[in-house]
mmCIF file of C-alpha atoms and ligand atoms in Angstrom:
data_model
loop_
_atom_site.group_PDB
_atom_site.id
_atom_site.type_symbol
_atom_site.label_atom_id
_atom_site.label_comp_id
_atom_site.label_asym_id
_atom_site.label_seq_id
_atom_site.Cartn_x
_atom_site.Cartn_y
_atom_site.Cartn_z
ATOM 1 C CA MET Y 50 -23.938 8.415 24.748
ATOM 2 C CA SER Y 51 -20.959 9.432 22.288
ATOM 3 C CA ALA Y 52 -17.866 10.159 23.577
ATOM 4 C CA VAL Y 53 -17.616 14.011 22.626
ATOM 5 C CA SER Y 54 -21.013 14.158 24.203
ATOM 6 C CA SER Y 55 -20.129 12.539 27.837
ATOM 7 C CA VAL Y 56 -17.726 15.317 28.577
ATOM 8 C CA SER Y 57 -19.892 17.869 30.782
ATOM 9 C CA ALA Y 58 -20.423 20.868 28.452
ATOM 10 C CA SER Y 59 -19.137 23.305 30.902
ATOM 11 C CA GLU Y 60 -15.582 21.478 31.534
ATOM 12 C CA GLY Y 61 -12.498 23.847 29.898
ATOM 13 C CA THR Y 62 -14.932 26.583 28.869
ATOM 14 C CA SER Y 63 -14.121 30.341 28.790
ATOM 15 C CA PRO Y 64 -16.496 33.206 28.069
ATOM 16 C CA ASP Y 65 -14.414 33.698 25.211
ATOM 17 C CA ASN Y 66 -14.785 30.274 23.993
ATOM 18 C CA PRO Y 67 -17.906 28.283 24.820
ATOM 19 C CA ALA Y 68 -16.710 24.898 23.069
ATOM 20 C CA PRO Y 69 -15.487 22.271 26.165
ATOM 21 C CA LEU Y 70 -12.510 21.599 25.712
ATOM 22 C CA ILE Y 71 -11.720 17.576 24.577
ATOM 23 C CA GLU Y 72 -8.376 15.876 25.548
ATOM 24 C CA PRO Y 73 -6.895 14.417 22.349
ATOM 25 C CA PRO Y 74 -8.107 10.551 22.453
ATOM 26 C CA ARG Y 75 -4.320 9.020 21.657
ATOM 27 C CA ALA Y 76 -2.591 11.509 23.814
ATOM 28 C CA ARG Y 77 0.726 9.705 24.385
ATOM 29 C CA THR Y 78 1.104 9.126 27.843
ATOM 30 C CA ALA Y 79 3.960 6.989 30.333
ATOM 31 C CA ARG Y 80 1.576 4.815 29.895
ATOM 32 C CA THR Y 81 0.822 4.471 26.147
ATOM 33 C CA PRO Y 82 1.756 0.564 24.854
ATOM 34 C CA LYS Y 83 5.691 1.082 23.330
ATOM 35 C CA ALA Y 84 3.945 -0.641 20.156
ATOM 36 C CA THR Y 85 1.203 2.503 19.278
ATOM 37 C CA ARG Y 86 4.994 5.099 20.306
ATOM 38 C CA THR Y 87 5.920 5.404 16.819
ATOM 39 C CA ASN Y 88 4.509 7.342 13.613
ATOM 40 C CA PHE Y 89 4.155 4.124 11.343
ATOM 41 C CA GLU Y 90 0.348 4.628 11.075
ATOM 42 C CA LEU Y 91 0.870 8.263 10.196
ATOM 43 C CA TYR Y 92 3.356 7.391 7.323
ATOM 44 C CA GLY Y 93 1.588 4.571 5.813
ATOM 45 C CA TRP Y 94 -1.020 7.032 5.914
ATOM 46 C CA VAL Y 95 1.449 9.432 3.763
ATOM 47 C CA PHE Y 96 2.441 6.748 1.447
ATOM 48 C CA MET Y 97 -0.948 5.178 0.508
ATOM 49 C CA ARG Y 98 -1.048 9.410 -0.880
ATOM 50 C CA LEU Y 99 1.859 9.805 -2.657
ATOM 51 C CA SER Y 100 1.948 5.826 -4.084
ATOM 52 C CA GLY Y 101 -1.581 6.327 -4.961
ATOM 53 C CA ILE Y 102 -0.836 9.474 -6.903
ATOM 54 C CA VAL Y 103 2.889 7.688 -8.985
ATOM 55 C CA LEU Y 104 0.315 4.838 -9.707
ATOM 56 C CA VAL Y 105 -2.253 6.619 -11.214
ATOM 57 C CA VAL Y 106 0.878 7.487 -13.934
ATOM 58 C CA LEU Y 107 2.404 4.271 -14.101
ATOM 59 C CA VAL Y 108 -0.651 1.710 -14.751
ATOM 60 C CA LEU Y 109 -2.998 3.848 -16.780
ATOM 61 C CA GLY Y 110 0.233 4.083 -19.072
ATOM 62 C CA HIS Y 111 0.876 0.414 -18.746
ATOM 63 C CA LEU Y 112 -3.084 0.181 -19.364
ATOM 64 C CA LEU Y 113 -2.254 2.231 -22.690
ATOM 65 C CA ILE Y 114 0.551 0.149 -23.757
ATOM 66 C CA GLN Y 115 -0.324 -3.196 -23.023
ATOM 67 C CA LEU Y 116 -4.062 -3.374 -23.855
ATOM 68 C CA VAL Y 117 -5.137 -0.118 -26.162
ATOM 69 C CA LEU Y 118 -2.559 1.089 -28.487
ATOM 70 C CA ASP Y 119 -0.684 -0.472 -31.394
ATOM 71 C CA GLY Y 120 -3.835 -3.377 -31.802
ATOM 72 C CA GLY Y 121 -4.369 -3.816 -28.574
ATOM 73 C CA VAL Y 122 -4.091 -6.806 -26.225
ATOM 74 C CA SER Y 123 -3.591 -9.140 -29.704
ATOM 75 C CA LYS Y 124 0.114 -7.598 -29.992
ATOM 76 C CA VAL Y 125 1.227 -8.899 -26.203
ATOM 77 C CA SER Y 126 3.107 -11.910 -26.932
ATOM 78 C CA PHE Y 127 6.674 -13.171 -26.020
ATOM 79 C CA ALA Y 128 8.632 -11.163 -28.250
ATOM 80 C CA PHE Y 129 6.417 -7.588 -27.544
ATOM 81 C CA VAL Y 130 8.033 -8.361 -23.487
ATOM 82 C CA ALA Y 131 11.153 -9.453 -24.671
ATOM 83 C CA GLY Y 132 11.497 -5.520 -26.771
ATOM 84 C CA ARG Y 133 10.335 -3.648 -23.996
ATOM 85 C CA TRP Y 134 12.457 -5.561 -21.325
ATOM 86 C CA ALA Y 135 15.245 -4.783 -23.445
ATOM 87 C CA SER Y 136 15.116 -1.231 -22.544
ATOM 88 C CA PRO Y 137 15.905 -0.411 -19.040
ATOM 89 C CA PHE Y 138 13.468 2.433 -18.793
ATOM 90 C CA TRP Y 139 9.915 0.020 -19.195
ATOM 91 C CA MET Y 140 12.569 -2.806 -16.675
ATOM 92 C CA ALA Y 141 12.049 0.278 -14.393
ATOM 93 C CA TRP Y 142 8.508 1.356 -15.240
ATOM 94 C CA ASP Y 143 7.443 -2.453 -14.426
ATOM 95 C CA LEU Y 144 9.931 -3.036 -11.075
ATOM 96 C CA ILE Y 145 8.682 0.122 -9.413
ATOM 97 C CA MET Y 146 5.123 -0.591 -10.484
ATOM 98 C CA LEU Y 147 5.082 -3.869 -9.124
ATOM 99 C CA TRP Y 148 6.844 -2.733 -6.026
ATOM 100 C CA LEU Y 149 4.488 -0.070 -5.779
ATOM 101 C CA ALA Y 150 1.332 -1.866 -6.178
ATOM 102 C CA MET Y 151 2.271 -4.763 -3.883
ATOM 103 C CA LEU Y 152 3.382 -2.294 -1.192
ATOM 104 C CA HIS Y 153 0.315 -0.065 -1.376
ATOM 105 C CA GLY Y 154 -1.912 -3.084 -2.212
ATOM 106 C CA ALA Y 155 -0.618 -5.091 0.899
ATOM 107 C CA ASN Y 156 -1.160 -1.997 3.128
ATOM 108 C CA GLY Y 157 -4.386 -1.313 2.313
ATOM 109 C CA LEU Y 158 -5.540 -4.990 3.344
ATOM 110 C CA ARG Y 159 -3.647 -4.788 6.460
ATOM 111 C CA THR Y 160 -5.645 -1.905 7.065
ATOM 112 C CA ILE Y 161 -8.949 -3.200 6.429
ATOM 113 C CA ILE Y 162 -7.854 -6.686 8.450
ATOM 114 C CA ASN Y 163 -6.777 -4.777 11.101
ATOM 115 C CA ASP Y 164 -10.049 -2.954 11.035
ATOM 116 C CA TYR Y 165 -12.773 -6.302 10.124
ATOM 117 C CA ALA Y 166 -11.076 -9.311 12.342
ATOM 118 C CA GLN Y 167 -12.226 -9.168 15.151
ATOM 119 C CA ARG Y 168 -10.245 -12.571 17.038
ATOM 120 C CA ASP Y 169 -6.250 -12.065 17.438
ATOM 121 C CA GLY Y 170 -5.569 -15.119 16.058
ATOM 122 C CA THR Y 171 -7.891 -14.391 12.939
ATOM 123 C CA ARG Y 172 -6.201 -10.798 12.797
ATOM 124 C CA PHE Y 173 -2.415 -12.381 12.850
ATOM 125 C CA TRP Y 174 -2.611 -15.496 10.799
ATOM 126 C CA LEU Y 175 -4.801 -13.234 7.973
ATOM 127 C CA LYS Y 176 -2.258 -11.006 7.874
ATOM 128 C CA MET Y 177 1.035 -13.342 8.392
ATOM 129 C CA LEU Y 178 -0.534 -14.605 4.962
ATOM 130 C CA LEU Y 179 -1.024 -11.134 3.564
ATOM 131 C CA TYR Y 180 3.272 -10.552 3.776
ATOM 132 C CA THR Y 181 4.033 -14.055 2.871
ATOM 133 C CA ALA Y 182 1.847 -13.542 -0.399
ATOM 134 C CA THR Y 183 2.984 -9.932 -0.522
ATOM 135 C CA VAL Y 184 7.172 -10.895 -0.067
ATOM 136 C CA PHE Y 185 6.653 -13.608 -2.344
ATOM 137 C CA THR Y 186 5.353 -11.703 -5.197
ATOM 138 C CA VAL Y 187 7.542 -8.965 -4.803
ATOM 139 C CA LEU Y 188 10.486 -11.406 -4.981
ATOM 140 C CA LEU Y 189 9.558 -13.674 -7.384
ATOM 141 C CA GLY Y 190 8.166 -10.143 -10.121
ATOM 142 C CA THR Y 191 11.583 -8.410 -9.365
ATOM 143 C CA LEU Y 192 14.288 -11.709 -9.719
ATOM 144 C CA VAL Y 193 11.989 -12.548 -13.242
ATOM 145 C CA ILE Y 194 12.392 -8.655 -13.944
ATOM 146 C CA PHE Y 195 16.386 -9.066 -13.507
ATOM 147 C CA THR Y 196 16.576 -12.637 -14.554
ATOM 148 C CA PHE Y 197 15.060 -12.427 -17.874
ATOM 149 C CA ASP Y 198 16.536 -13.871 -20.772
ATOM 150 C CA PRO Y 199 14.762 -13.503 -24.140
ATOM 151 C CA ASN Y 200 16.950 -16.246 -26.005
ATOM 152 C CA ILE Y 201 15.340 -19.209 -24.090
ATOM 153 C CA ARG Y 202 14.126 -22.089 -26.011
HETATM 154 C C1 LIG I 278 -4.289 4.063 -9.865
HETATM 155 C C2 LIG I 278 -3.884 4.591 -8.711
HETATM 156 C C3 LIG I 278 -4.163 4.277 -7.563
HETATM 157 C C4 LIG I 278 -4.926 4.772 -6.282
HETATM 158 C C5 LIG I 278 -4.675 6.682 -6.915
HETATM 159 C C6 LIG I 278 -5.190 5.322 -4.865
HETATM 160 C C7 LIG I 278 -5.852 5.483 -4.451
HETATM 161 C C8 LIG I 278 -5.626 5.002 -2.854
HETATM 162 C C9 LIG I 278 -5.598 5.991 -1.604
HETATM 163 C C10 LIG I 278 -5.412 7.480 -1.841
HETATM 164 C C11 LIG I 278 -5.985 4.778 -0.849
HETATM 165 C C12 LIG I 278 -6.096 5.179 0.727
HETATM 166 C C13 LIG I 278 -7.850 5.183 1.051
HETATM 167 C C14 LIG I 278 -8.215 5.917 2.984
HETATM 168 O O1 LIG I 278 -6.595 5.911 3.406
HETATM 169 O O2 LIG I 278 -9.493 5.655 2.583
HETATM 170 C C15 LIG I 278 -5.835 3.640 -0.981
HETATM 171 C C16 LIG I 278 -6.362 2.508 -0.473
HETATM 172 C C17 LIG I 278 -6.251 0.889 -1.140
HETATM 173 N N1 LIG I 278 -5.970 0.472 -2.136
HETATM 174 FE FE1 LIG I 278 -5.232 2.178 -3.939
HETATM 175 N N2 LIG I 278 -4.438 3.390 -5.444
HETATM 176 C C18 LIG I 278 -4.597 3.175 -6.457
HETATM 177 C C19 LIG I 278 -4.090 1.607 -7.071
HETATM 178 C C20 LIG I 278 -3.691 0.490 -6.379
HETATM 179 C C21 LIG I 278 -4.061 -0.894 -6.530
HETATM 180 C C22 LIG I 278 -2.930 -0.823 -8.231
HETATM 181 C C23 LIG I 278 -4.220 -1.821 -5.474
HETATM 182 C C24 LIG I 278 -4.055 -2.867 -5.422
HETATM 183 C C25 LIG I 278 -2.524 -3.540 -5.913
HETATM 184 C C26 LIG I 278 -5.079 -0.723 -4.483
HETATM 185 C C27 LIG I 278 -5.154 -1.140 -3.327
HETATM 186 C C28 LIG I 278 -5.771 -0.633 -2.343
HETATM 187 C C29 LIG I 278 -6.401 -1.260 -0.973
HETATM 188 C C30 LIG I 278 -6.438 -3.146 -0.506
HETATM 189 C C31 LIG I 278 -6.494 -0.185 -0.378
HETATM 190 C C32 LIG I 278 -7.096 -0.389 1.189
HETATM 191 C C33 LIG I 278 -8.772 0.426 0.821
HETATM 192 C C34 LIG I 278 -9.506 0.616 2.277
HETATM 193 O O3 LIG I 278 -8.942 1.249 2.973
HETATM 194 O O4 LIG I 278 -10.808 0.345 2.331
HETATM 195 N N3 LIG I 278 -4.769 0.360 -4.860
HETATM 196 N N4 LIG I 278 -5.893 3.348 -2.763
#
């Protein structure tokens, strides 16, 4: 029997509204654990949608430039990257794409781990691995974009 149908049909009903009244399952009470009293998951949900919209533009534009226009992928070389990163516009494009894709992907994987990891220890260590990889990649990518030297030998 589901949680909904376990509520007796007469509970909370009135002649005007025959539907049973069901208490919201996640109503916050004094006994709600502190960790779940914030709106973190709501903001995470909104972030996935907003970053997804921005990523459509950034990622499709990136793929078009790198893989389709001007002879496709064969034109991508050190000189090509150096030419693009001479412009603050493309540096900003790549930086925002890096940060949004990493945070979007990491938050998505965090949700998947929370959904599927059954043991507390497994969930904890998978998320630690995810956060470590995310911080490492974001910092390394940011460092490369800002310290790129076109005259390197
Ligand atoms: C190109 C534009 C993209 C759009 C429009 C987009 C959109 C979305 C949306 C709306 C969700 C939430 C789905 C849900 O809550 O049910 C999501 C989840 C996710 N996204 Fe993206 N995304 C994009 C790119 C990316 C990229 C580049 C990555 C990887 C770096 C990624 C990895 C993920 C992951 C792992 C999830 C979680 C999936 C799940 O909960 O089952 N997405 N995406």
